[in-house]
């Protein structure tokens, strides 16, 4: 549905819109991870009388509604464009975040988290729908890397800021301020991005194109299942770091809440920087004739294996060693980040299927968040420490590396009649070659 993608206005380039999408993703991660800092605050825990299991369920509430809304949001942006659906959802989740600071019961907390999760489900399908229609193959890795920086710098910035707000003011003011300040983003978004809500004629055309993409057809493609497994394995580790890492550093390693936020920043800043560099490097290799799928798979496997070094942190005897491995393992996972996103959501997916395929994959990502948050809480409850939850992380990372090598193959990609399924730009082995860069405003 190329007629329903957001496009730059005036002299704004595709890179400026990409930067705006990145900031939008950053804000979404600040709002979704702010709860983690609150759950490490004893006053918050005491006010709601939370056990470790309660904290796990509260952390996971976001992911259940986030996951349930992925397919509807993918369907929405495939047919109705990016700008206005994104605008409405952005406004909704910021208000729900702010209202979290006003609730007085556990049920209210859960309700606000469910609303935030449902509204934020628009972000990834909309962002990749836009990238898929505006970036060539030789820019997709860098574009995915830049976008992923929002998802990494969100918790990197959000954790220390949320901790500072809690320590300086209260957990209530932390939620109110993070929710309200995020609304500033809407001003450049509304000014820079064209109204891509389709006309009646375009809507008929869009529906006709989208009708060739069905959920059943996607689920027949092994690549979709491979992408879902990768998203789950990758997400399990990342969401553990977002939901439980601050509590782990405070409760098991003896850091203050303020310092735990600082080390969370280093971890997520590290993965963001490596992700962007790895995406750029893969693009350059592909541009010089490298096999796109092979190159991206190599980076993904290296990232999963590098992330497995988190196991050394669980066995570390000193605080410095534990902090070193925690930061390094998440940083090394950045080798996989951008290339996994580009491979699973763009390179192996025909354009008309990007929104729905991304929604399907995000179901697995959401499941990873919910399972990671709740399972880690239960494992902590039964074992009494964080060693067992971290061992489970390594198991999933190794599954992800193996899955990348086996299932992510071009011949098993989804087919869409009359579009990229024909792969006119594919090489002899059916691997997409580098496309020409998208023109500004095209």
Short mmCIF file of C-alpha atoms in Angstrom, two decimals:
data_model
loop_
_atom_site.label_atom_id
_atom_site.label_comp_id
_atom_site.label_asym_id
_atom_site.label_seq_id
_atom_site.Cartn_x
_atom_site.Cartn_y
_atom_site.Cartn_z
CA UNK A 1 0.00 0.00 0.00
CA UNK A 2 2.51 2.55 -1.12
CA UNK A 3 -0.12 5.27 -1.43
CA UNK A 4 -0.78 5.16 2.29
CA UNK A 5 2.60 5.78 3.77
CA UNK A 6 3.59 8.94 5.56
CA UNK A 7 5.78 11.20 3.45
CA UNK A 8 7.92 14.22 4.14
CA UNK A 9 6.50 17.66 3.59
CA UNK A 10 8.33 20.50 1.82
CA UNK A 11 12.09 20.25 2.28
CA UNK A 12 11.91 17.68 5.06
CA UNK A 13 13.82 14.54 4.06
CA UNK A 14 13.02 10.92 4.76
CA UNK A 15 15.80 11.02 7.32
CA UNK A 16 14.11 13.83 9.23
CA UNK A 17 10.89 11.83 9.41
CA UNK A 18 12.89 8.77 10.46
CA UNK A 19 14.45 10.83 13.26
CA UNK A 20 10.98 11.88 14.37
CA UNK A 21 9.79 8.27 14.37
CA UNK A 22 12.85 7.39 16.45
CA UNK A 23 12.02 10.03 19.04
CA UNK A 24 8.42 8.78 19.12
CA UNK A 25 9.68 5.27 19.84
CA UNK A 26 12.01 6.69 22.51
CA UNK A 27 9.09 8.37 24.27
CA UNK A 28 7.04 5.19 24.10
CA UNK A 29 9.83 3.26 25.83
CA UNK A 30 10.25 5.91 28.50
CA UNK A 31 6.55 5.62 29.29
CA UNK A 32 6.49 1.83 29.23
CA UNK A 33 9.61 1.39 31.39
CA UNK A 34 8.94 4.12 33.95
CA UNK A 35 7.07 1.55 36.04
CA UNK A 36 10.28 -0.47 36.50
CA UNK A 37 11.90 2.34 38.48
CA UNK A 38 8.76 2.70 40.59
CA UNK A 39 8.84 -1.04 41.33
CA UNK A 40 12.32 -0.61 42.79
CA UNK A 41 11.05 2.16 45.11
CA UNK A 42 10.15 0.87 48.60
CA UNK A 43 7.50 3.57 49.09
CA UNK A 44 5.68 2.47 45.93
CA UNK A 45 5.91 -1.20 46.94
CA UNK A 46 4.62 -0.47 50.44
CA UNK A 47 1.76 1.73 49.25
CA UNK A 48 0.34 -1.04 47.10
CA UNK A 49 1.60 -3.94 49.30
CA UNK A 50 3.27 -5.67 46.35
CA UNK A 51 4.92 -9.09 46.50
CA UNK A 52 7.52 -10.27 43.94
CA UNK A 53 4.75 -12.12 42.09
CA UNK A 54 2.57 -8.99 42.14
CA UNK A 55 5.42 -6.98 40.68
CA UNK A 56 5.86 -9.55 37.94
CA UNK A 57 2.19 -9.41 36.98
CA UNK A 58 2.13 -5.63 37.10
CA UNK A 59 5.20 -5.45 34.88
CA UNK A 60 3.58 -7.86 32.42
CA UNK A 61 0.18 -6.09 32.18
CA UNK A 62 1.50 -3.71 29.53
CA UNK A 63 2.60 -6.54 27.27
CA UNK A 64 -0.71 -8.41 27.22
CA UNK A 65 -2.71 -5.51 25.76
CA UNK A 66 0.30 -4.50 23.65
CA UNK A 67 0.35 -7.96 22.11
CA UNK A 68 -3.40 -8.22 21.57
CA UNK A 69 -3.45 -4.94 19.64
CA UNK A 70 -0.51 -5.66 17.32
CA UNK A 71 -2.53 -7.29 14.55
CA UNK A 72 -5.30 -4.65 14.60
CA UNK A 73 -2.68 -1.89 14.47
CA UNK A 74 -0.81 -3.57 11.60
CA UNK A 75 -4.10 -3.90 9.71
CA UNK A 76 -4.90 -0.25 10.48
CA UNK A 77 -1.70 1.26 9.09
CA UNK A 78 -1.74 -1.02 6.03
CA UNK A 79 -5.12 0.43 5.05
CA UNK A 80 -5.37 3.91 6.59
CA UNK A 81 -1.83 5.20 6.71
CA UNK A 82 0.46 6.26 9.52
CA UNK A 83 -0.09 9.89 10.55
CA UNK A 84 -3.52 10.07 12.17
CA UNK A 85 -3.69 6.59 13.73
CA UNK A 86 -0.26 7.26 15.27
CA UNK A 87 -1.35 10.72 16.48
CA UNK A 88 -4.45 9.43 18.27
CA UNK A 89 -2.63 6.53 19.91
CA UNK A 90 0.29 8.74 20.99
CA UNK A 91 -2.08 11.14 22.73
CA UNK A 92 -3.87 8.26 24.46
CA UNK A 93 -0.79 6.58 25.91
CA UNK A 94 0.74 9.84 27.17
CA UNK A 95 -2.48 10.70 29.02
CA UNK A 96 -2.70 7.19 30.50
CA UNK A 97 0.91 7.46 31.71
CA UNK A 98 0.18 10.78 33.40
CA UNK A 99 -2.99 9.42 35.02
CA UNK A 100 -0.98 6.51 36.50
CA UNK A 101 0.37 9.00 39.02
CA UNK A 102 -3.16 9.64 40.29
CA UNK A 103 -4.37 6.08 40.92
CA UNK A 104 -4.68 4.73 44.46
CA UNK A 105 -5.36 1.02 43.92
CA UNK A 106 -3.57 -1.88 42.23
CA UNK A 107 -6.52 -2.33 39.86
CA UNK A 108 -6.08 1.26 38.70
CA UNK A 109 -2.38 0.70 38.03
CA UNK A 110 -3.15 -2.38 35.95
CA UNK A 111 -5.87 -0.54 33.99
CA UNK A 112 -3.53 2.31 33.08
CA UNK A 113 -0.81 -0.11 32.00
CA UNK A 114 -3.29 -1.96 29.79
CA UNK A 115 -4.26 1.32 28.10
CA UNK A 116 -0.61 2.31 27.58
CA UNK A 117 0.12 -1.10 26.08
CA UNK A 118 -2.85 -1.03 23.70
CA UNK A 119 -2.07 2.48 22.44
CA UNK A 120 1.69 1.89 22.03
CA UNK A 121 0.98 -1.12 19.82
CA UNK A 122 0.77 1.30 16.87
CA UNK A 123 4.44 2.34 17.06
CA UNK A 124 6.33 -0.56 15.48
CA UNK A 125 3.89 -1.50 12.68
CA UNK A 126 3.56 2.17 11.68
CA UNK A 127 7.30 2.85 11.81
CA UNK A 128 8.29 -0.16 9.73
CA UNK A 129 5.45 0.42 7.32
CA UNK A 130 6.95 3.86 6.67
CA UNK A 131 10.56 2.61 6.41
CA UNK A 132 9.60 -0.21 4.05
CA UNK A 133 8.09 2.24 1.58
CA UNK A 134 10.79 4.93 1.82
CA UNK A 135 14.13 3.12 2.20
CA UNK A 136 16.05 0.91 -0.22
CA UNK A 137 17.73 -2.35 0.87
CA UNK A 138 21.10 -0.59 1.13
CA UNK A 139 19.64 1.78 3.75
CA UNK A 140 17.29 -0.52 5.66
CA UNK A 141 19.91 -1.69 8.14
CA UNK A 142 20.92 1.85 9.06
CA UNK A 143 17.28 2.94 9.17
CA UNK A 144 16.38 0.03 11.46
CA UNK A 145 19.44 0.81 13.59
CA UNK A 146 18.50 4.47 13.94
CA UNK A 147 14.91 3.57 14.79
CA UNK A 148 16.07 0.98 17.31
CA UNK A 149 18.05 3.70 19.09
CA UNK A 150 14.71 5.06 20.24
CA UNK A 151 13.86 1.72 21.81
CA UNK A 152 17.22 1.57 23.56
CA UNK A 153 17.80 5.17 24.56
CA UNK A 154 14.22 5.26 25.84
CA UNK A 155 15.00 3.04 28.83
CA UNK A 156 18.59 4.34 28.92
CA UNK A 157 17.32 7.87 29.49
CA UNK A 158 14.06 6.93 31.18
CA UNK A 159 15.58 4.81 33.95
CA UNK A 160 17.90 7.46 35.47
CA UNK A 161 15.38 10.26 34.89
CA UNK A 162 12.56 8.27 36.48
CA UNK A 163 14.80 7.33 39.40
CA UNK A 164 15.82 10.97 39.88
CA UNK A 165 12.20 12.14 39.79
CA UNK A 166 11.18 9.49 42.32
CA UNK A 167 14.06 10.35 44.68
CA UNK A 168 13.63 14.13 44.27
CA UNK A 169 9.84 14.28 44.23
CA UNK A 170 7.75 11.08 44.28
CA UNK A 171 6.67 8.21 42.08
CA UNK A 172 3.38 10.04 41.48
CA UNK A 173 5.07 13.12 40.02
CA UNK A 174 7.35 10.90 37.97
CA UNK A 175 4.38 9.41 36.08
CA UNK A 176 2.60 12.76 35.67
CA UNK A 177 5.66 14.58 34.31
CA UNK A 178 6.84 11.84 31.93
CA UNK A 179 3.33 11.53 30.49
CA UNK A 180 2.65 15.23 30.02
CA UNK A 181 6.08 16.22 28.68
CA UNK A 182 5.90 13.55 25.99
CA UNK A 183 3.00 15.40 24.35
CA UNK A 184 5.46 18.02 23.03
CA UNK A 185 6.44 15.51 20.31
CA UNK A 186 3.04 15.91 18.66
CA UNK A 187 3.86 19.45 17.46
CA UNK A 188 6.64 18.56 14.96
CA UNK A 189 4.84 15.34 14.04
CA UNK A 190 1.69 17.19 12.98
CA UNK A 191 3.71 19.85 11.14
CA UNK A 192 6.24 17.65 9.29
CA UNK A 193 4.27 14.58 8.23
CA UNK A 194 1.74 14.77 5.45
CA UNK A 195 -1.85 13.73 5.94
CA UNK A 196 -1.73 10.23 4.46
CA UNK A 197 -5.32 9.32 5.28
CA UNK A 198 -6.39 7.86 1.91
CA UNK A 199 -9.15 9.29 -0.23
CA UNK A 200 -12.13 7.11 -1.16
CA UNK A 201 -10.43 6.12 -4.41
CA UNK A 202 -7.13 5.35 -2.69
CA UNK A 203 -8.95 3.45 0.04
CA UNK A 204 -10.51 1.11 -2.53
CA UNK A 205 -7.07 0.56 -4.10
CA UNK A 206 -5.44 0.03 -0.71
CA UNK A 207 -8.03 -2.53 0.33
CA UNK A 208 -7.57 -4.38 -2.96
CA UNK A 209 -3.80 -4.57 -2.42
CA UNK A 210 -4.19 -5.51 1.22
CA UNK A 211 -6.66 -8.27 0.35
CA UNK A 212 -3.75 -10.21 -1.14
CA UNK A 213 -2.20 -10.32 2.32
CA UNK A 214 -3.98 -12.66 4.70
CA UNK A 215 -3.07 -13.84 8.17
CA UNK A 216 -3.41 -17.44 7.04
CA UNK A 217 -1.08 -16.84 4.12
CA UNK A 218 1.54 -15.26 6.34
CA UNK A 219 1.41 -18.07 8.87
CA UNK A 220 2.14 -20.60 6.13
CA UNK A 221 5.57 -19.03 5.62
CA UNK A 222 8.35 -20.53 7.79
CA UNK A 223 10.12 -17.15 7.77
CA UNK A 224 7.24 -15.65 9.78
CA UNK A 225 7.60 -18.35 12.44
CA UNK A 226 11.35 -17.93 12.44
CA UNK A 227 10.93 -14.18 12.86
CA UNK A 228 8.50 -14.71 15.73
CA UNK A 229 10.95 -17.02 17.51
CA UNK A 230 13.75 -14.50 17.03
CA UNK A 231 11.60 -11.66 18.32
CA UNK A 232 10.66 -13.69 21.38
CA UNK A 233 14.23 -14.73 22.21
CA UNK A 234 15.63 -11.25 21.65
CA UNK A 235 12.77 -9.58 23.50
CA UNK A 236 13.00 -11.89 26.50
CA UNK A 237 16.44 -10.56 27.40
CA UNK A 238 15.74 -6.92 26.55
CA UNK A 239 12.48 -6.81 28.49
CA UNK A 240 14.08 -8.51 31.46
CA UNK A 241 16.59 -5.66 31.51
CA UNK A 242 13.77 -3.13 31.28
CA UNK A 243 11.52 -4.64 33.93
CA UNK A 244 13.80 -6.41 36.43
CA UNK A 245 17.33 -5.09 36.02
CA UNK A 246 16.85 -2.02 38.29
CA UNK A 247 15.43 -4.23 41.04
CA UNK A 248 18.25 -6.78 40.56
CA UNK A 249 20.93 -4.10 40.94
CA UNK A 250 19.28 -2.68 44.04
CA UNK A 251 18.23 -5.89 45.81
CA UNK A 252 20.99 -8.37 44.92
CA UNK A 253 23.96 -6.13 44.11
CA UNK A 254 23.33 -3.39 46.69
CA UNK A 255 23.26 -0.34 44.41
CA UNK A 256 21.14 2.67 45.25
CA UNK A 257 18.09 3.30 43.10
CA UNK A 258 19.81 6.35 41.60
CA UNK A 259 22.96 4.41 40.65
CA UNK A 260 20.94 1.51 39.25
CA UNK A 261 19.39 3.95 36.79
CA UNK A 262 22.86 5.08 35.75
CA UNK A 263 24.03 1.56 34.91
CA UNK A 264 20.78 0.87 33.10
CA UNK A 265 21.65 3.90 30.97
CA UNK A 266 25.08 2.49 30.11
CA UNK A 267 23.58 -0.87 29.11
CA UNK A 268 20.95 0.55 26.79
CA UNK A 269 23.20 3.27 25.40
CA UNK A 270 25.68 0.53 24.54
CA UNK A 271 23.16 -1.60 22.66
CA UNK A 272 21.83 1.48 20.83
CA UNK A 273 25.26 2.55 19.58
CA UNK A 274 26.32 -0.96 18.54
CA UNK A 275 22.94 -1.59 16.87
CA UNK A 276 23.26 1.50 14.69
CA UNK A 277 26.88 0.77 13.76
CA UNK A 278 26.12 -2.89 12.98
CA UNK A 279 23.17 -1.91 10.80
CA UNK A 280 25.30 0.64 8.91
CA UNK A 281 28.17 -1.84 8.48
CA UNK A 282 25.84 -4.54 7.14
CA UNK A 283 24.39 -2.02 4.65
CA UNK A 284 27.85 -1.17 3.37
CA UNK A 285 28.76 -4.85 2.93
CA UNK A 286 25.49 -5.45 1.06
CA UNK A 287 26.03 -2.35 -1.09
CA UNK A 288 29.37 -3.78 -2.17
CA UNK A 289 27.76 -7.00 -3.37
CA UNK A 290 27.25 -8.98 -0.18
CA UNK A 291 24.32 -11.37 0.06
CA UNK A 292 21.74 -9.37 2.07
CA UNK A 293 20.24 -12.31 3.95
CA UNK A 294 23.57 -13.99 4.71
CA UNK A 295 25.16 -10.76 5.95
CA UNK A 296 22.26 -9.85 8.23
CA UNK A 297 21.99 -13.41 9.59
CA UNK A 298 25.69 -13.40 10.49
CA UNK A 299 25.26 -10.24 12.56
CA UNK A 300 22.13 -11.61 14.25
CA UNK A 301 23.82 -14.87 15.28
CA UNK A 302 26.86 -12.97 16.58
CA UNK A 303 24.57 -10.74 18.64
CA UNK A 304 22.69 -13.61 20.25
CA UNK A 305 25.93 -15.35 21.18
CA UNK A 306 27.43 -12.12 22.51
CA UNK A 307 24.35 -11.48 24.64
CA UNK A 308 24.81 -14.90 26.27
CA UNK A 309 27.76 -13.49 28.22
CA UNK A 310 25.14 -12.23 30.70
CA UNK A 311 25.61 -15.63 32.32
CA UNK A 312 29.06 -14.53 33.51
CA UNK A 313 27.38 -11.71 35.41
CA UNK A 314 25.23 -14.12 37.39
CA UNK A 315 28.38 -15.93 38.58
CA UNK A 316 30.41 -12.77 39.24
CA UNK A 317 31.73 -12.51 42.78
CA UNK A 318 32.21 -8.75 42.87
CA UNK A 319 29.92 -5.84 42.07
CA UNK A 320 32.30 -4.46 39.44
CA UNK A 321 32.44 -7.79 37.59
CA UNK A 322 28.67 -8.15 37.67
CA UNK A 323 28.16 -4.64 36.32
CA UNK A 324 30.75 -5.20 33.58
CA UNK A 325 29.07 -8.36 32.24
CA UNK A 326 25.58 -6.90 32.52
CA UNK A 327 26.55 -3.86 30.45
CA UNK A 328 28.69 -5.82 27.97
CA UNK A 329 26.13 -8.56 27.30
CA UNK A 330 23.33 -6.17 26.40
CA UNK A 331 25.77 -4.06 24.36
CA UNK A 332 26.86 -7.09 22.32
CA UNK A 333 23.23 -7.97 21.67
CA UNK A 334 23.24 -4.78 19.61
CA UNK A 335 25.01 -6.72 16.83
CA UNK A 336 21.68 -8.47 16.29
CA UNK A 337 19.29 -5.58 16.86
CA UNK A 338 19.13 -3.60 13.60
CA UNK A 339 19.91 -6.53 11.34
CA UNK A 340 17.28 -8.73 12.94
CA UNK A 341 14.73 -5.94 12.48
CA UNK A 342 15.74 -5.32 8.87
CA UNK A 343 15.85 -9.03 8.03
CA UNK A 344 12.58 -10.07 9.66
CA UNK A 345 10.45 -6.99 9.01
CA UNK A 346 11.81 -5.64 5.71
CA UNK A 347 14.31 -7.72 3.70
CA UNK A 348 12.30 -10.96 3.70
CA UNK A 349 8.83 -9.34 3.69
CA UNK A 350 7.05 -7.97 0.57
CA UNK A 351 5.91 -4.35 0.99
CA UNK A 352 2.12 -4.94 1.03
CA UNK A 353 2.60 -7.37 3.93
CA UNK A 354 4.89 -5.24 6.12
CA UNK A 355 2.24 -3.85 8.45
CA UNK A 356 0.45 -7.14 9.09
CA UNK A 357 3.68 -9.18 9.16
CA UNK A 358 5.18 -6.73 11.67
CA UNK A 359 2.02 -6.99 13.77
CA UNK A 360 2.28 -10.78 13.78
CA UNK A 361 5.94 -10.62 14.80
CA UNK A 362 5.19 -8.09 17.51
CA UNK A 363 2.80 -10.60 19.06
CA UNK A 364 5.87 -12.69 19.83
CA UNK A 365 7.71 -9.62 21.12
CA UNK A 366 4.78 -8.79 23.39
CA UNK A 367 4.60 -12.37 24.60
CA UNK A 368 8.32 -12.18 25.39
CA UNK A 369 7.73 -9.09 27.50
CA UNK A 370 4.84 -10.64 29.40
CA UNK A 371 6.57 -13.98 29.93
CA UNK A 372 9.91 -12.38 30.85
CA UNK A 373 8.34 -10.08 33.42
CA UNK A 374 6.05 -12.64 35.05
CA UNK A 375 8.27 -15.74 34.74
CA UNK A 376 11.28 -13.87 36.12
CA UNK A 377 9.16 -12.78 39.08
CA UNK A 378 8.09 -16.36 39.75
CA UNK A 379 11.66 -17.71 39.33
CA UNK A 380 12.85 -15.05 41.76
CA UNK A 381 10.14 -16.10 44.21
CA UNK A 382 11.00 -19.82 44.12
CA UNK A 383 14.81 -19.46 44.01
CA UNK A 384 15.28 -16.43 46.25
CA UNK A 385 17.80 -14.73 43.91
CA UNK A 386 18.25 -13.53 40.34
CA UNK A 387 20.67 -16.24 39.15
CA UNK A 388 17.98 -18.61 37.82
CA UNK A 389 16.15 -15.89 35.82
CA UNK A 390 19.44 -14.95 34.15
CA UNK A 391 20.21 -18.57 33.20
CA UNK A 392 16.86 -18.78 31.45
CA UNK A 393 17.83 -15.71 29.42
CA UNK A 394 20.88 -17.54 28.02
CA UNK A 395 18.74 -20.52 27.01
CA UNK A 396 16.50 -18.30 24.89
CA UNK A 397 19.43 -16.47 23.31
CA UNK A 398 20.97 -19.74 22.14
CA UNK A 399 17.61 -20.82 20.73
CA UNK A 400 17.49 -17.54 18.83
CA UNK A 401 20.93 -18.07 17.28
CA UNK A 402 20.02 -21.59 16.15
CA UNK A 403 16.67 -20.47 14.77
CA UNK A 404 18.31 -17.68 12.73
CA UNK A 405 20.53 -20.17 10.96
CA UNK A 406 17.71 -22.61 10.17
CA UNK A 407 14.41 -20.82 9.46
CA UNK A 408 15.27 -17.40 8.05
CA UNK A 409 15.70 -18.31 4.38
CA UNK A 410 14.43 -16.38 1.31
CA UNK A 411 12.72 -19.45 -0.19
CA UNK A 412 10.52 -19.62 2.92
CA UNK A 413 9.46 -15.95 2.85
CA UNK A 414 5.74 -15.07 2.55
CA UNK A 415 4.36 -14.65 -0.97
CA UNK A 416 2.07 -11.84 -2.07
CA UNK A 417 0.44 -12.08 -5.50
CA UNK A 418 1.47 -9.39 -7.95
CA UNK A 419 4.01 -7.59 -5.78
CA UNK A 420 7.44 -8.18 -4.26
CA UNK A 421 6.67 -11.88 -4.08
CA UNK A 422 7.87 -11.94 -7.70
CA UNK A 423 11.21 -10.57 -6.48
CA UNK A 424 12.30 -8.93 -9.74
CA UNK A 425 15.26 -7.44 -7.91
CA UNK A 426 16.33 -10.72 -6.37
CA UNK A 427 19.62 -12.36 -7.09
CA UNK A 428 20.06 -15.85 -8.46
CA UNK A 429 19.47 -17.36 -5.06
CA UNK A 430 16.35 -15.27 -4.47
CA UNK A 431 18.14 -12.89 -2.13
CA UNK A 432 17.19 -9.21 -2.43
CA UNK A 433 19.93 -6.99 -3.79
CA UNK A 434 20.52 -3.44 -2.66
CA UNK A 435 17.84 -1.11 -4.00
CA UNK A 436 18.35 2.48 -4.98
CA UNK A 437 17.96 4.91 -2.09
CA UNK A 438 14.46 6.32 -1.71
CA UNK A 439 14.20 9.93 -2.84
CA UNK A 440 13.14 12.61 -0.43
CA UNK A 441 9.41 13.10 -0.55
CA UNK A 442 8.91 10.06 -2.81
#
